[in-house]
Short mmCIF file of C-alpha atoms in Angstrom, two decimals:
data_model
loop_
_atom_site.label_atom_id
_atom_site.label_comp_id
_atom_site.label_asym_id
_atom_site.label_seq_id
_atom_site.Cartn_x
_atom_site.Cartn_y
_atom_site.Cartn_z
CA LEU J 910 -6.17 -6.68 -21.62
CA GLY J 911 -4.34 -3.53 -22.66
CA ASN J 912 -2.82 -2.43 -25.95
CA LEU J 913 0.90 -3.01 -25.48
CA PRO J 914 3.19 -1.93 -28.36
CA VAL J 915 4.60 -5.47 -28.40
CA PRO J 916 2.13 -7.79 -26.62
CA SER J 917 3.68 -10.65 -24.68
CA GLY J 918 2.81 -14.24 -25.46
CA PHE J 919 0.68 -14.44 -22.33
CA THR J 920 -1.17 -11.24 -23.29
CA MET J 921 -1.97 -12.78 -26.66
CA GLN J 922 -3.26 -15.90 -24.93
CA LEU J 923 -5.53 -13.81 -22.71
CA ARG J 924 -6.87 -11.94 -25.73
CA LYS J 925 -7.51 -15.19 -27.54
CA HIS J 926 -9.18 -17.05 -24.70
CA LEU J 927 -10.90 -14.30 -22.71
CA GLU J 928 -11.92 -11.61 -25.18
CA GLY J 929 -15.68 -11.23 -25.16
CA SER J 930 -16.12 -13.21 -21.95
CA ARG J 931 -17.82 -11.89 -18.82
CA LEU J 932 -16.76 -11.99 -15.20
CA LEU J 933 -18.91 -14.38 -13.13
CA ARG J 934 -17.31 -14.08 -9.71
CA VAL J 935 -14.11 -13.48 -7.79
CA GLU J 936 -12.93 -16.19 -5.40
CA LEU J 937 -10.26 -15.98 -2.72
CA LEU J 938 -8.01 -18.88 -1.79
CA GLY J 939 -8.34 -19.04 1.98
CA LEU J 940 -6.21 -16.33 3.53
CA GLU J 941 -3.57 -16.47 0.83
CA ARG J 942 -2.94 -13.50 -1.48
CA VAL J 943 -4.47 -15.41 -4.38
CA ALA J 944 -7.53 -14.27 -6.34
CA ARG J 945 -9.44 -16.41 -8.84
CA LEU J 946 -11.38 -14.46 -11.48
CA VAL J 947 -13.92 -16.88 -12.96
CA VAL J 948 -15.13 -15.85 -16.42
CA ALA J 949 -17.58 -17.33 -18.91
CA GLY J 950 -17.85 -16.99 -22.65
CA ARG J 951 -18.05 -18.89 -25.92
CA ASP J 952 -15.20 -20.26 -28.01
CA GLU J 953 -14.72 -19.88 -31.77
CA LEU J 954 -17.19 -22.73 -32.34
CA GLY J 955 -19.82 -21.10 -30.15
CA ASP J 956 -19.50 -23.61 -27.33
CA PRO J 957 -19.77 -22.21 -23.79
CA PHE J 958 -16.76 -22.30 -21.48
CA GLU J 959 -15.63 -21.20 -18.03
CA ARG J 960 -12.05 -20.20 -17.39
CA VAL J 961 -10.17 -18.85 -14.41
CA LEU J 962 -7.56 -16.12 -14.29
CA VAL J 963 -5.54 -16.89 -11.16
CA VAL J 964 -3.59 -13.95 -9.76
CA GLU J 965 -0.95 -14.78 -7.15
CA LEU J 966 0.20 -11.60 -5.37
CA ILE J 967 3.06 -13.16 -3.43
CA GLY J 968 5.92 -10.67 -3.41
CA LYS J 969 8.71 -11.41 -5.85
CA TYR J 970 6.97 -14.66 -6.78
CA ALA J 971 3.85 -12.87 -8.10
CA ASN J 972 2.40 -14.62 -11.13
CA MET J 973 -0.73 -15.08 -13.23
CA PHE J 974 -2.23 -18.24 -14.69
CA LEU J 975 -5.03 -18.89 -17.15
CA VAL J 976 -6.75 -22.10 -16.05
CA ASP J 977 -9.50 -24.21 -17.58
CA ALA J 978 -12.29 -24.26 -15.00
CA GLN J 979 -13.36 -27.81 -15.88
CA ASP J 980 -10.11 -29.74 -15.42
CA GLU J 981 -8.01 -27.07 -13.64
CA ASP J 982 -5.23 -27.46 -16.23
CA VAL J 983 -3.03 -24.45 -16.93
CA MET J 984 -3.64 -22.98 -20.38
CA GLY J 985 -0.98 -20.29 -20.09
CA CYS J 986 0.97 -18.31 -17.51
CA LEU J 987 2.92 -15.13 -17.12
CA ARG J 988 6.00 -17.04 -15.93
CA PRO J 989 6.32 -20.85 -15.96
CA VAL J 990 7.45 -22.31 -12.64
CA THR J 991 10.19 -24.89 -13.20
CA GLU J 992 11.73 -27.39 -10.82
CA ALA J 993 14.91 -25.30 -10.77
CA MET J 994 12.85 -22.34 -9.54
CA CYS J 995 10.72 -24.22 -7.02
CA GLY J 996 11.09 -27.76 -5.78
CA VAL J 997 7.58 -27.81 -4.29
CA ARG J 998 5.49 -27.29 -7.41
CA GLN J 999 5.95 -26.92 -11.16
CA LEU J 1000 3.45 -24.95 -13.22
CA GLY J 1001 3.14 -24.42 -16.95
CA ALA J 1002 0.86 -24.98 -19.92
CA GLY J 1003 -0.72 -28.44 -19.81
CA LEU J 1004 0.03 -29.05 -16.13
CA PRO J 1005 -2.64 -29.07 -13.39
CA TYR J 1006 -2.82 -25.83 -11.43
CA ASP J 1007 -1.37 -26.34 -7.97
CA PRO J 1008 -2.08 -23.54 -5.47
CA PRO J 1009 0.76 -22.08 -3.39
CA PRO J 1010 1.67 -24.39 -0.51
CA VAL J 1011 1.35 -23.28 3.08
CA GLN J 1012 4.76 -22.37 4.46
CA ALA J 1013 6.46 -25.27 6.20
CA GLY J 1014 5.70 -25.40 9.90
CA LYS J 1015 2.54 -23.32 9.55
CA VAL J 1016 -1.17 -24.03 9.29
CA SER J 1017 -3.82 -21.66 7.97
CA PHE J 1018 -5.32 -19.50 10.71
CA LEU J 1019 -8.74 -20.65 9.48
CA ASP J 1020 -7.78 -24.26 10.23
CA ALA J 1021 -6.15 -23.60 13.59
CA THR J 1022 -7.68 -25.80 16.28
CA GLU J 1023 -7.83 -25.07 20.00
CA PRO J 1024 -4.85 -27.35 20.79
CA MET J 1025 -2.81 -25.59 18.08
CA ILE J 1026 -3.68 -22.17 19.50
CA LEU J 1027 -2.89 -23.28 23.04
CA ALA J 1028 0.49 -24.57 21.87
CA CYS J 1029 1.12 -21.16 20.31
CA LEU J 1030 0.15 -19.38 23.53
CA ALA J 1031 2.57 -21.57 25.49
CA GLU J 1032 5.56 -20.37 23.48
CA PRO J 1033 7.51 -17.48 25.05
CA GLY J 1034 7.66 -14.16 23.25
CA ARG J 1035 5.37 -11.52 21.81
CA LEU J 1036 1.95 -13.01 21.12
CA ALA J 1037 1.56 -11.24 17.75
CA ASP J 1038 4.91 -12.66 16.60
CA ARG J 1039 3.94 -16.15 17.77
CA LEU J 1040 0.62 -15.98 15.89
CA VAL J 1041 2.38 -14.90 12.69
CA ALA J 1042 5.03 -17.60 13.07
CA ARG J 1043 2.49 -20.38 13.68
CA PHE J 1044 -0.43 -19.50 11.40
CA ALA J 1045 -0.45 -18.71 7.70
CA GLY J 1046 -2.60 -15.84 6.50
CA LEU J 1047 -1.85 -13.45 9.35
CA SER J 1048 0.45 -10.48 8.82
CA LYS J 1049 2.07 -8.63 11.71
CA VAL J 1050 -0.36 -5.73 11.20
CA ALA J 1051 -3.40 -8.04 11.16
CA ALA J 1052 -2.22 -9.96 14.23
CA GLY J 1053 -1.54 -6.76 16.16
CA GLN J 1054 -4.90 -5.26 15.24
CA LEU J 1055 -6.66 -8.47 16.23
CA LEU J 1056 -5.08 -8.33 19.67
CA VAL J 1057 -6.14 -4.69 20.09
CA GLU J 1058 -9.74 -5.61 19.34
CA LEU J 1059 -9.49 -8.38 21.92
CA GLY J 1060 -8.44 -5.83 24.52
CA LEU J 1061 -4.74 -6.66 24.47
CA PRO J 1062 -1.72 -4.44 23.74
CA PRO J 1063 -0.11 -5.25 20.36
CA ALA J 1064 3.19 -5.99 22.11
CA VAL J 1065 1.74 -8.26 24.81
CA GLU J 1066 3.99 -11.16 25.81
CA THR J 1067 2.56 -14.66 26.08
CA GLU J 1068 3.92 -14.90 29.63
CA ALA J 1069 1.63 -12.00 30.65
CA LEU J 1070 -1.59 -13.73 29.54
CA GLU J 1071 -4.07 -14.74 32.22
CA SER J 1072 -7.56 -15.42 30.86
CA LEU J 1073 -6.87 -17.89 28.07
CA ASP J 1074 -10.55 -18.89 27.77
CA GLU J 1075 -11.55 -15.37 26.77
CA LEU J 1076 -8.63 -15.10 24.36
CA LEU J 1077 -9.48 -18.44 22.76
CA ASP J 1078 -13.09 -17.33 22.40
CA GLY J 1079 -11.97 -14.11 20.75
CA LEU J 1080 -9.71 -15.93 18.29
CA ARG J 1081 -12.55 -18.29 17.39
CA ARG J 1082 -14.77 -15.27 16.74
CA ALA J 1083 -12.07 -13.87 14.47
CA GLN J 1084 -11.95 -17.16 12.55
CA ASP J 1085 -15.75 -17.09 12.15
CA ALA J 1086 -15.63 -13.48 10.97
CA LEU J 1087 -13.04 -14.34 8.32
CA ARG J 1088 -14.96 -17.38 7.10
CA ALA J 1089 -18.15 -15.31 6.78
CA GLY J 1090 -16.40 -12.31 5.24
CA ARG J 1091 -17.35 -10.06 8.16
CA PHE J 1092 -14.25 -7.91 8.10
CA HIS J 1093 -13.29 -4.66 6.38
CA PRO J 1094 -9.54 -4.39 5.69
CA ARG J 1095 -8.17 -0.89 5.25
CA LEU J 1096 -4.82 0.87 5.28
CA ALA J 1097 -3.45 2.06 8.59
CA ALA J 1098 -3.03 5.82 8.77
CA SER J 1099 -0.50 5.47 11.58
CA PRO J 1100 0.97 2.82 13.89
CA GLY J 1101 -1.48 3.94 16.58
CA TRP J 1102 -3.82 0.97 15.99
CA ASP J 1103 -6.81 3.28 15.66
CA TYR J 1104 -8.67 1.45 12.94
CA THR J 1105 -10.92 -1.61 12.86
CA ILE J 1106 -10.92 -4.59 10.50
CA TRP J 1107 -12.26 -7.56 12.43
CA GLY J 1108 -15.41 -6.67 14.33
CA VAL J 1109 -14.88 -9.38 16.97
CA ALA J 1110 -15.90 -9.26 20.61
CA GLN J 1111 -13.25 -7.93 22.96
CA ALA J 1112 -11.79 -9.98 25.74
CA GLY J 1113 -12.35 -8.93 29.32
CA PRO J 1114 -10.03 -6.78 31.40
CA ASN J 1115 -8.36 -9.83 32.93
CA ALA J 1116 -6.97 -11.06 29.64
CA VAL J 1117 -3.56 -9.69 30.54
CA SER J 1118 -1.92 -9.01 33.87
CA ALA J 1119 -1.43 -5.41 35.02
#
């Protein structure tokens, strides 16, 4: 928990509630940049407890919350979220922890159904951009790499697609790989798309017109 010259109030809370505890597991919230560190320990009376340190790595809105694992109430946070700051959710000590909402107009890529994907493929424009615009949890890099592994150029236009069945099958395989944790994210050395993260079957040569 560090030894800051002047510890913040949240740092003092973490020291009080987590010192001496052990890490049980790390959980991820779908495809969001949210990690839940579940810890166990004993309080000052010797009673066992489980608590969760929730780390939200969401750009300028990054935050941390200490949550009681039993009732999911917030025990403390790095920065309280007020109604003036966010009209969608308010978070602070004593309030239930509410995970970040999916961006309006999007659905998680893990929950995307075949009709949703087909609707995405019917929209004109670059396929990678359409996937990012429609489905939460996909970055432009991830969407482009996924298309490469399906045998498609990263800049392919939806109008150029031919074999939608093979593309749908490939996207379903990608969903299965994510659900099962069968992917290995890594940094790209260059924009040449020469690295692998998904491990999904490639689509056939007719997936895009010549």
